[in-house]
XYZ file of N, CA and C in Angstrom:
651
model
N -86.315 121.915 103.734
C -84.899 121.991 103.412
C -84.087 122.098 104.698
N -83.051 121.153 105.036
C -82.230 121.082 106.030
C -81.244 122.083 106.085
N -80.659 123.450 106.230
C -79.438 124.163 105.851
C -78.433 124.340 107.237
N -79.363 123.719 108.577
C -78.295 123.717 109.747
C -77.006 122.132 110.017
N -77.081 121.715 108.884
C -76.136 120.490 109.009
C -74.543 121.057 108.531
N -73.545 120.614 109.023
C -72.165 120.948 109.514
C -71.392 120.342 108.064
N -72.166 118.982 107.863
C -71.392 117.743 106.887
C -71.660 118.244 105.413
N -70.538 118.563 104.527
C -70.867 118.868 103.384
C -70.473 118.001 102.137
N -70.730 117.152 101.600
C -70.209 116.257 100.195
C -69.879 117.220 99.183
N -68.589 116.975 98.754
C -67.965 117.356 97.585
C -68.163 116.034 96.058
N -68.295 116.784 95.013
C -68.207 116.328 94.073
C -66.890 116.728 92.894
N -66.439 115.988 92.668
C -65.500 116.634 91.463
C -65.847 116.678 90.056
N -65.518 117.041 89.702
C -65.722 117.557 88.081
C -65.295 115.890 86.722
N -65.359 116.651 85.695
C -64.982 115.445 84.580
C -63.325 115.544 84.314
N -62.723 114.052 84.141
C -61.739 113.753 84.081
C -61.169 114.169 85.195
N -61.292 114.162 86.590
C -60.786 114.226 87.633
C -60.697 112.751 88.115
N -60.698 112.928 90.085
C -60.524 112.135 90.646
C -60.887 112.668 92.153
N -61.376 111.919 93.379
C -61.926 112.837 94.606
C -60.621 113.473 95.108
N -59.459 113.351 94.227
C -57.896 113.304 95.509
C -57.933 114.874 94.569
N -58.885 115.680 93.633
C -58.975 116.703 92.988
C -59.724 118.219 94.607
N -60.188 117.387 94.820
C -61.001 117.434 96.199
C -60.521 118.436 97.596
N -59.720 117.795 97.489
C -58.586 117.614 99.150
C -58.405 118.973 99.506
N -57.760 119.713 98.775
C -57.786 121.141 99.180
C -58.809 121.836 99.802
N -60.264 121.796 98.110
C -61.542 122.344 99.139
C -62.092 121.659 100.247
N -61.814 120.486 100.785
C -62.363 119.662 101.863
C -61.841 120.249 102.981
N -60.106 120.516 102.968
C -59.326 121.339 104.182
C -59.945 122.494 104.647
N -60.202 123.315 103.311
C -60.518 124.184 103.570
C -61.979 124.588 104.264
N -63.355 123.663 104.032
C -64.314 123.490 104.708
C -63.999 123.057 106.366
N -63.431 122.038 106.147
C -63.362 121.721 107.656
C -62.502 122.845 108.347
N -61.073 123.514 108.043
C -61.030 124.343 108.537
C -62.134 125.404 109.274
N -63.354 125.840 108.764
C -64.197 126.800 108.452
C -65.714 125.659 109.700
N -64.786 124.556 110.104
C -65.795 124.380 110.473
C -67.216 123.179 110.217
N -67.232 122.706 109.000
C -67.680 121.544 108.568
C -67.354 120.607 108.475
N -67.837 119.620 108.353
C -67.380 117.990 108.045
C -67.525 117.417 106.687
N -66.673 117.723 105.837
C -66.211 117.304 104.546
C -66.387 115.854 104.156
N -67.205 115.221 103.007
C -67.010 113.830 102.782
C -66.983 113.831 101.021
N -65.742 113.379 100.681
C -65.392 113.346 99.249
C -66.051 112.075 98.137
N -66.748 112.662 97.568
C -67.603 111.430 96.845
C -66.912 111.429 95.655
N -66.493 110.540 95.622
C -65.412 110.022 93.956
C -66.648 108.803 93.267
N -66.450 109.139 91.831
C -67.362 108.746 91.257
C -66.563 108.729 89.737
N -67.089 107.763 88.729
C -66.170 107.455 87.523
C -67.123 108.290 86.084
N -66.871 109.460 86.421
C -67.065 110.607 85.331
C -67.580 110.055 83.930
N -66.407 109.130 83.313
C -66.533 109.166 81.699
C -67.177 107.600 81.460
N -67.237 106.810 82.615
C -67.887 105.451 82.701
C -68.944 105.602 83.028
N -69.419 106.136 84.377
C -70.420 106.372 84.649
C -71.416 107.390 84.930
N -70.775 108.725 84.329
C -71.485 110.171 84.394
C -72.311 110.215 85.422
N -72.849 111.637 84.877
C -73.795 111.738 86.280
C -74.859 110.983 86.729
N -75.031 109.767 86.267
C -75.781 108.753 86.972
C -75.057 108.115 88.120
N -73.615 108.046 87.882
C -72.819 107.524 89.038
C -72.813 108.096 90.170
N -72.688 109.554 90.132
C -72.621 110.421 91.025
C -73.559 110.414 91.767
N -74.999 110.814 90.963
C -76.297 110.724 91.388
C -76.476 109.922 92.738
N -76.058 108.723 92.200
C -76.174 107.205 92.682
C -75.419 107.209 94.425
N -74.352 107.744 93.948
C -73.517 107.629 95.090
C -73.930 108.776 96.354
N -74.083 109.717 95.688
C -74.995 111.320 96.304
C -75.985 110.588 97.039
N -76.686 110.264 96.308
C -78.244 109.388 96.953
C -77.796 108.177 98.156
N -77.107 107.593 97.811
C -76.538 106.841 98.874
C -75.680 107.558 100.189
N -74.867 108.465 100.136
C -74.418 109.386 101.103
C -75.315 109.654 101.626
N -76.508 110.376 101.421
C -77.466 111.070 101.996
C -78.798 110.459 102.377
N -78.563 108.550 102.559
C -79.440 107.681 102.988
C -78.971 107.970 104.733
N -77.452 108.646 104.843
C -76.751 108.565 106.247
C -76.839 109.671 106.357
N -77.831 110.360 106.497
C -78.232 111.975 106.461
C -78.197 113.295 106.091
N -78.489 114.682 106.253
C -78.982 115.508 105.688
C -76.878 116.280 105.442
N -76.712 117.008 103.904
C -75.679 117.328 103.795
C -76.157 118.454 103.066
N -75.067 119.426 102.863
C -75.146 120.208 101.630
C -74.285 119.574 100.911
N -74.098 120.196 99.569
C -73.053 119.893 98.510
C -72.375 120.427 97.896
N -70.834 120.549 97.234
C -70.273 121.532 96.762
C -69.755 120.604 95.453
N -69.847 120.840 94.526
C -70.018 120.716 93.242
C -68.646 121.415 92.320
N -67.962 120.453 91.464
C -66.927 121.578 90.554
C -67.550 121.013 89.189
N -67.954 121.454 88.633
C -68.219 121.490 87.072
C -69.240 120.786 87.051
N -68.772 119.824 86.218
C -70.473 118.065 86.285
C -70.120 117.986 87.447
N -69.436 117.952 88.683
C -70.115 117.328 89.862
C -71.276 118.656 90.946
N -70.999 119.948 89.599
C -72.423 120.638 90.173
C -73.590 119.906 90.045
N -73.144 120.371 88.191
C -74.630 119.666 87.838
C -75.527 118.284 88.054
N -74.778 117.191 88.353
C -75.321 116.352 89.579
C -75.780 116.537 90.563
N -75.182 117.036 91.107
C -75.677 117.770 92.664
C -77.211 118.025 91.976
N -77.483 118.948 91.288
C -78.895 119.485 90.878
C -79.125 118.507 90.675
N -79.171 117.815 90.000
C -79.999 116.587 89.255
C -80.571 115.301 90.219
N -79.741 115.200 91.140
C -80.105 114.498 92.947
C -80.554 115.342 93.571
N -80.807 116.510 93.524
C -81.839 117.481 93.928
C -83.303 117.264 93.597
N -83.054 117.063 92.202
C -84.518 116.841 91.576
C -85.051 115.185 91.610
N -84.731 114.496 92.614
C -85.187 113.262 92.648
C -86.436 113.063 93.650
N -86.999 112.716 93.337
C -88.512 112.177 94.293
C -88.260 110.730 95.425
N -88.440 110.788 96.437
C -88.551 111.893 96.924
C -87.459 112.600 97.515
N -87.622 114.237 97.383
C -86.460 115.111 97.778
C -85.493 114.670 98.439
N -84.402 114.362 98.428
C -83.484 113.926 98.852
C -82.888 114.959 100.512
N -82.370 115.030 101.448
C -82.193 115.602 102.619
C -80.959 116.577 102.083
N -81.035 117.630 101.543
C -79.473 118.527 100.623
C -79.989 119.663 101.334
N -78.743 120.342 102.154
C -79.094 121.555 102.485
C -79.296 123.055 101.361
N -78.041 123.234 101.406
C -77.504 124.460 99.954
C -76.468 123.272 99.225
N -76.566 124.102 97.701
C -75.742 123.480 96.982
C -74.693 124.704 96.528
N -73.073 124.584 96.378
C -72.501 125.659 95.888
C -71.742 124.735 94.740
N -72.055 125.633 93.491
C -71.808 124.796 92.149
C -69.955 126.065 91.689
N -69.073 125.178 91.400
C -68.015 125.623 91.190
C -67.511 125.768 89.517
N -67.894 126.861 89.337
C -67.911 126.465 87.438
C -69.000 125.343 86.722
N -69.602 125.526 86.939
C -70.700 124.561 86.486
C -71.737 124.951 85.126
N -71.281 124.653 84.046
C -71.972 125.366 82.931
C -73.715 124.701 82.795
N -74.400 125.935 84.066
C -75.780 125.223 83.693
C -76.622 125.297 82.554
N -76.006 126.471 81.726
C -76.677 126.787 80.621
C -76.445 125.755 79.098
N -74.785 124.933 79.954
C -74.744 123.869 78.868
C -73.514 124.351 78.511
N -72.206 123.905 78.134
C -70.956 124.265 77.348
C -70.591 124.296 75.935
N -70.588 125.735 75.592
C -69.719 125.677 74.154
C -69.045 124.907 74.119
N -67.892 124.741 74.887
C -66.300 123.690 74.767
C -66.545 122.405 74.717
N -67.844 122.210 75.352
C -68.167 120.432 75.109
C -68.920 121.000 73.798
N -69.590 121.163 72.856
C -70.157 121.375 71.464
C -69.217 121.331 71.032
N -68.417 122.207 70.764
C -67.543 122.335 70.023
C -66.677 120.834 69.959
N -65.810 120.759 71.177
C -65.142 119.232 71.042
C -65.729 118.188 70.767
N -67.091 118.311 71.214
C -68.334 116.892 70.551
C -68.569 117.066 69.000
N -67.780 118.004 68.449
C -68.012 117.466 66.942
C -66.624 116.954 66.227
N -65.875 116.941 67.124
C -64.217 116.094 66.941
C -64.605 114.736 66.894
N -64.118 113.864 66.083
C -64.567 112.537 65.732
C -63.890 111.449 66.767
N -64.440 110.396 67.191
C -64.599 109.666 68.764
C -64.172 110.566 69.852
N -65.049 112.024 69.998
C -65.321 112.204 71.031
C -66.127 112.047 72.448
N -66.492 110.585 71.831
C -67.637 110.174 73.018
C -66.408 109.328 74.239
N -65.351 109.306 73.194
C -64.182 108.943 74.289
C -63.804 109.479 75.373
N -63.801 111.127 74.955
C -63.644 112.173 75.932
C -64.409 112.303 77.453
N -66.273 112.230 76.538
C -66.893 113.177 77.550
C -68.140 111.489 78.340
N -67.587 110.137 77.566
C -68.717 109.176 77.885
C -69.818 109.742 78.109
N -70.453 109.173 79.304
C -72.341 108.869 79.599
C -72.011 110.680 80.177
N -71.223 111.490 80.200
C -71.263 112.726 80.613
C -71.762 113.811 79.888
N -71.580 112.997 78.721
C -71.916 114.035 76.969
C -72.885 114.741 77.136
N -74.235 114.272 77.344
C -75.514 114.883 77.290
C -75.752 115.815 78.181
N -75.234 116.009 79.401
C -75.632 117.195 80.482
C -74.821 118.230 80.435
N -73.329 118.155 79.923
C -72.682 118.659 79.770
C -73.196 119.768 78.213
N -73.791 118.883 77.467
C -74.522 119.623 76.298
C -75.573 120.494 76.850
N -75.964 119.968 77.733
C -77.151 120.657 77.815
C -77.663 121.608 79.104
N -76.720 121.465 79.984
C -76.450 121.988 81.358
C -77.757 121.373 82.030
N -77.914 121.916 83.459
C -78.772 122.031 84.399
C -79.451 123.127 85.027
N -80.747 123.796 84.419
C -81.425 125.286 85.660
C -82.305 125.046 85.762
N -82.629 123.370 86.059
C -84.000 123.448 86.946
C -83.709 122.636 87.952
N -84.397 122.917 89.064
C -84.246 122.483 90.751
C -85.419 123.086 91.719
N -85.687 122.525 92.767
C -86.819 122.464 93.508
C -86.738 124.116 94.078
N -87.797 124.643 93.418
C -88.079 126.470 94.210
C -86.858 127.356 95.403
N -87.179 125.701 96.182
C -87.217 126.472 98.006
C -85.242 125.812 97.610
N -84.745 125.079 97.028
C -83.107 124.349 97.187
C -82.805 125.903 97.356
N -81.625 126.319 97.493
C -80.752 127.532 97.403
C -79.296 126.906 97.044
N -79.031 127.621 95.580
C -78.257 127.058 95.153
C -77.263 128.474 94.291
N -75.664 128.260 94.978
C -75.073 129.295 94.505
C -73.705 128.732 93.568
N -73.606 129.801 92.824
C -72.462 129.680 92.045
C -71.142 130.225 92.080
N -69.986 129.837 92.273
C -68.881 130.722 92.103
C -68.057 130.289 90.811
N -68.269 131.122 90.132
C -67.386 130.980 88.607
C -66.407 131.925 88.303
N -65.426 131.156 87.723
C -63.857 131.967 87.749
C -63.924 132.846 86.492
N -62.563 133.778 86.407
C -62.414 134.562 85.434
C -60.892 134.542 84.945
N -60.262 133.638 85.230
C -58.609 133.212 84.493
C -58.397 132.765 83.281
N -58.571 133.463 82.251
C -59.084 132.252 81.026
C -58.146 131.548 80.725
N -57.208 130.679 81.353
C -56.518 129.305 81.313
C -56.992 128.164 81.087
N -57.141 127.804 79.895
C -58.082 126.109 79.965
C -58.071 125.427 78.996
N -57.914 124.202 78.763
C -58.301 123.705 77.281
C -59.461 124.388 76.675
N -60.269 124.544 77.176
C -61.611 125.318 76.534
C -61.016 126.386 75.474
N -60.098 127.144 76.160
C -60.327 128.670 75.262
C -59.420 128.367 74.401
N -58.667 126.859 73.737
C -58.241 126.385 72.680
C -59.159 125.499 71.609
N -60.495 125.764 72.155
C -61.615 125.107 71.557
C -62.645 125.992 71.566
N -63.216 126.433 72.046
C -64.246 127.640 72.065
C -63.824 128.842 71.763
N -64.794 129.521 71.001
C -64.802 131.295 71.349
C -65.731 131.590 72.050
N -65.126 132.177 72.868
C -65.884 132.483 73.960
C -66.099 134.599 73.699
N -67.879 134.817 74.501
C -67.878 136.413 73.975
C -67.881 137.056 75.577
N -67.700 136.338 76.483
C -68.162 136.555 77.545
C -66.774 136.177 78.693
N -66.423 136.604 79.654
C -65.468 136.703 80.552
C -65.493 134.875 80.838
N -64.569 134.229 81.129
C -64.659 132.926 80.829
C -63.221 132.517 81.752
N -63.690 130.703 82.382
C -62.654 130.393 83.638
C -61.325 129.794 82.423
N -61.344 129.508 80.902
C -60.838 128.834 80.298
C -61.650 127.636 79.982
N -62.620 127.009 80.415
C -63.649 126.106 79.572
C -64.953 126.457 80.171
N -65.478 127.503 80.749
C -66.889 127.627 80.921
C -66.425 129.450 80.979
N -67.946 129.732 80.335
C -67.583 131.625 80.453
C -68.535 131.718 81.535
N -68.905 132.856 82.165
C -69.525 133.046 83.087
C -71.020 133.347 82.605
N -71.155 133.803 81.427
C -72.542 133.461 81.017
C -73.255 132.024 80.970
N -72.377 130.918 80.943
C -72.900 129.739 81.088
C -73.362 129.173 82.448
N -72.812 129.903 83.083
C -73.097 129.844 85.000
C -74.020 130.252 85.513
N -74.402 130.894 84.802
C -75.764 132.491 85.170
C -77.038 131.805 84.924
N -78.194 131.699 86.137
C -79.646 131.444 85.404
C -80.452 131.952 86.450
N -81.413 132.738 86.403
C -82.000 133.357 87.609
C -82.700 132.192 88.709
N -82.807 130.988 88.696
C -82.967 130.633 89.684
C -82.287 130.547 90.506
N -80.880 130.881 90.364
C -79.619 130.702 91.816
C -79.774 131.916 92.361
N -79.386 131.483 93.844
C -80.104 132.302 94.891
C -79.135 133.169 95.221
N -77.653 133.238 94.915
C -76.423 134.218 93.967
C -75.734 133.575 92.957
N -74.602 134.547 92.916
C -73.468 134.425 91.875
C -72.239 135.007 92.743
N -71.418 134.888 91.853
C -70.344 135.541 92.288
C -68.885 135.139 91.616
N -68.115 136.104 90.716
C -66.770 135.545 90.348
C -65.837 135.999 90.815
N -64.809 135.014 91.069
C -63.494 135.271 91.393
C -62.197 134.688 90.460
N -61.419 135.400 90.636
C -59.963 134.897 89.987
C -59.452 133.938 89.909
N -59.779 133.338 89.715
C -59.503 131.616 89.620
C -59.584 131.211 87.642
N -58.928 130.208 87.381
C -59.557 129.358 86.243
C -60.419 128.346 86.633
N -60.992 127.277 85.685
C -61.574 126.362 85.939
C -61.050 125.502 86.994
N -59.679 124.733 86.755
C -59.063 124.074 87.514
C -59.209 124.426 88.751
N -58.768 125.950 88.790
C -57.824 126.865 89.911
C -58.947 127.008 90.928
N -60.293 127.013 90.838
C -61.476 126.827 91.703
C -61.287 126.179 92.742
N -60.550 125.185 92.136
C -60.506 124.001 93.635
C -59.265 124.420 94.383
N -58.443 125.167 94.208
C -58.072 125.401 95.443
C -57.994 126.704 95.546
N -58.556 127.790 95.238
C -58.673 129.148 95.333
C -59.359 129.463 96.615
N -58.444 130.551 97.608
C -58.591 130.834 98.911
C -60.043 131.540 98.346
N -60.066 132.341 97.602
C -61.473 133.308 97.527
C -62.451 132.437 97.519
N -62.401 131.234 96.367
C -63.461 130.643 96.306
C -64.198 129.512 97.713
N -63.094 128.983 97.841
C -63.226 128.445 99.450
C -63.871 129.154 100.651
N -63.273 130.555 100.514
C -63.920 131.307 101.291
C -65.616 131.791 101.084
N -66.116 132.032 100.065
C -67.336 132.315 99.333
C -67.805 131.473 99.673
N -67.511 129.693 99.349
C -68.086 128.607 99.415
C -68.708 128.159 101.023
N -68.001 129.152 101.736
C -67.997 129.148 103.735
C -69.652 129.789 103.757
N -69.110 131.153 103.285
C -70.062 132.376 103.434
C -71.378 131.590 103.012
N -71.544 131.182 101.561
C -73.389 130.525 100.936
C -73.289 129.682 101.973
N -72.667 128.543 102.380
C -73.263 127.311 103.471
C -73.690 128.051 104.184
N -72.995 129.258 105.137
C -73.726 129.211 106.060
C -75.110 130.047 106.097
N -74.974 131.133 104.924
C -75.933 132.139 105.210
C -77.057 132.621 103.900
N -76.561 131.129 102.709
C -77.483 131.348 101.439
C -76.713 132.526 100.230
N -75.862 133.378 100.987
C -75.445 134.797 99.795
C -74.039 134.170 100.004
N -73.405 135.372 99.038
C -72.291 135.231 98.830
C -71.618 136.476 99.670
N -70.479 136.614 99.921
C -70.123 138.397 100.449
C -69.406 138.731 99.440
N -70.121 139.463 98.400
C -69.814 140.615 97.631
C -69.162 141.838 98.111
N -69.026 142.400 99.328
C -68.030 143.406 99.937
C -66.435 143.076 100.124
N -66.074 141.320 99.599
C -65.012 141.612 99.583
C -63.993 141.816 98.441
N -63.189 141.674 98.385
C -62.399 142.222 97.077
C -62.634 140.734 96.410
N -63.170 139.509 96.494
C -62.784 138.306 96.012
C -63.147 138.411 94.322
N -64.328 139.172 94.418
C -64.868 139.376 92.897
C -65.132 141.272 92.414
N -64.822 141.718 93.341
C -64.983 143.381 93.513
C -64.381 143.522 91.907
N -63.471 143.618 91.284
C -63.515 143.986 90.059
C -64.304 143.900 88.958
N -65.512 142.993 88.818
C -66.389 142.437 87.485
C -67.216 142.767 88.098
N -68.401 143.363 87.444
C -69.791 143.433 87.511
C -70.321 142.142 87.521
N -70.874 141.348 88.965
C -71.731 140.139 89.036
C -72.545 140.360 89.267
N -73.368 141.189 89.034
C -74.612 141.391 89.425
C -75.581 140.383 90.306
């Protein structure tokens, strides 16, 4: 596993666009890295597109990846390709690996394959498997602002379409929530900042106030 490379690929989430991006990219390179925004067509070509394009970025060498929602769970899923692809750490931004209520729920609204296209199935079903040695962290929000929490009940502290129980699986090498909603991830100073801290050092810093109120164990 490569984790001393500078260059980090961003992925964006569903129904976005890479210009969703721009903020957390500033904010990496601020901090020091070399940001490259991989835009990819979500509801046409799901995470095979991404995959695709991930895999191709990283034919031009070793990156980590930062991930908002499905463009976590891609990230994992080009993780798990043979052979191992050159990915340093991955930091997944709201990323329901356990699978989303809010996509169940809206996938039983009639032509909802309009919504979620070739994205439907991972989004059903999340992503928590990945290669032992990857180190892969999560920062998931707690704003419940979202279309989600007009579609889901949620029992669990939640960004507005993913709760933080859907984020949680003991193979990530942390956690950590901050005040943000789903959206609000991408440009949240805390989360940007967290997202600094795992590149460089695998953890998150839990000593600062970014998530100090919730028990993340």
């Amino acid at each position: 596993m490569t984790t001393a490379t500078t260059r980090v690929l961003l992925l964006h989430g569903i129904w976005m666009v890479g210009l969703t991006m721009r903020r957390f990219a500033h904010g990496l390179a601020q901090a020091g890295f070399e940001p490259e925004i991989i835009a990819y067509p979500s509801i046409a070509g799901g995470p095979d597109a991404a995959v695709e394009r991930l895999l191709a970025a990283l034919d031009e060498g070793p990156a980590h990846i930062v991930g908002h929602s499905l463009g976590g769970l891609s990230a994992l899923q080009a993780a798990r390709r043979t052979p191992r692809p050159p990915i340093g750490r991955i930091v997944c931004l709201g990323s329901p690996l356990c699978g989303s209520e809010a996509a169940h729920v809206l996938g039983r609204v009639p032509m909802s394959h309009l919504y979620f296209g070739r994205s439907a199935d991972i989004l059903h079903e999340g992503c928590c498997d990945w290669p032992a040695d990857l180190e892969v962290g999560m920062v998931a929000g707690s704003v419940p602002h979202g279309l989600g929490a007009l579609l889901a009940r949620f029992d669990d502290i939640h960004d507005g379409t993913v709760s933080v129980a859907e984020t949680r699986t003991p193979a990530l090498a942390d956690h950590i929530v901050v005040r943000a909603s789903h959206s609000g991830l991408l440009v949240s100073a805390a989360a940007i900042r967290q997202a600094v801290r795992f590149l460089h050092e695998g953890r998150f810093d839990h000593a600062t106030g970014d998530g100090a109120a919730l028990a993340v164990g």
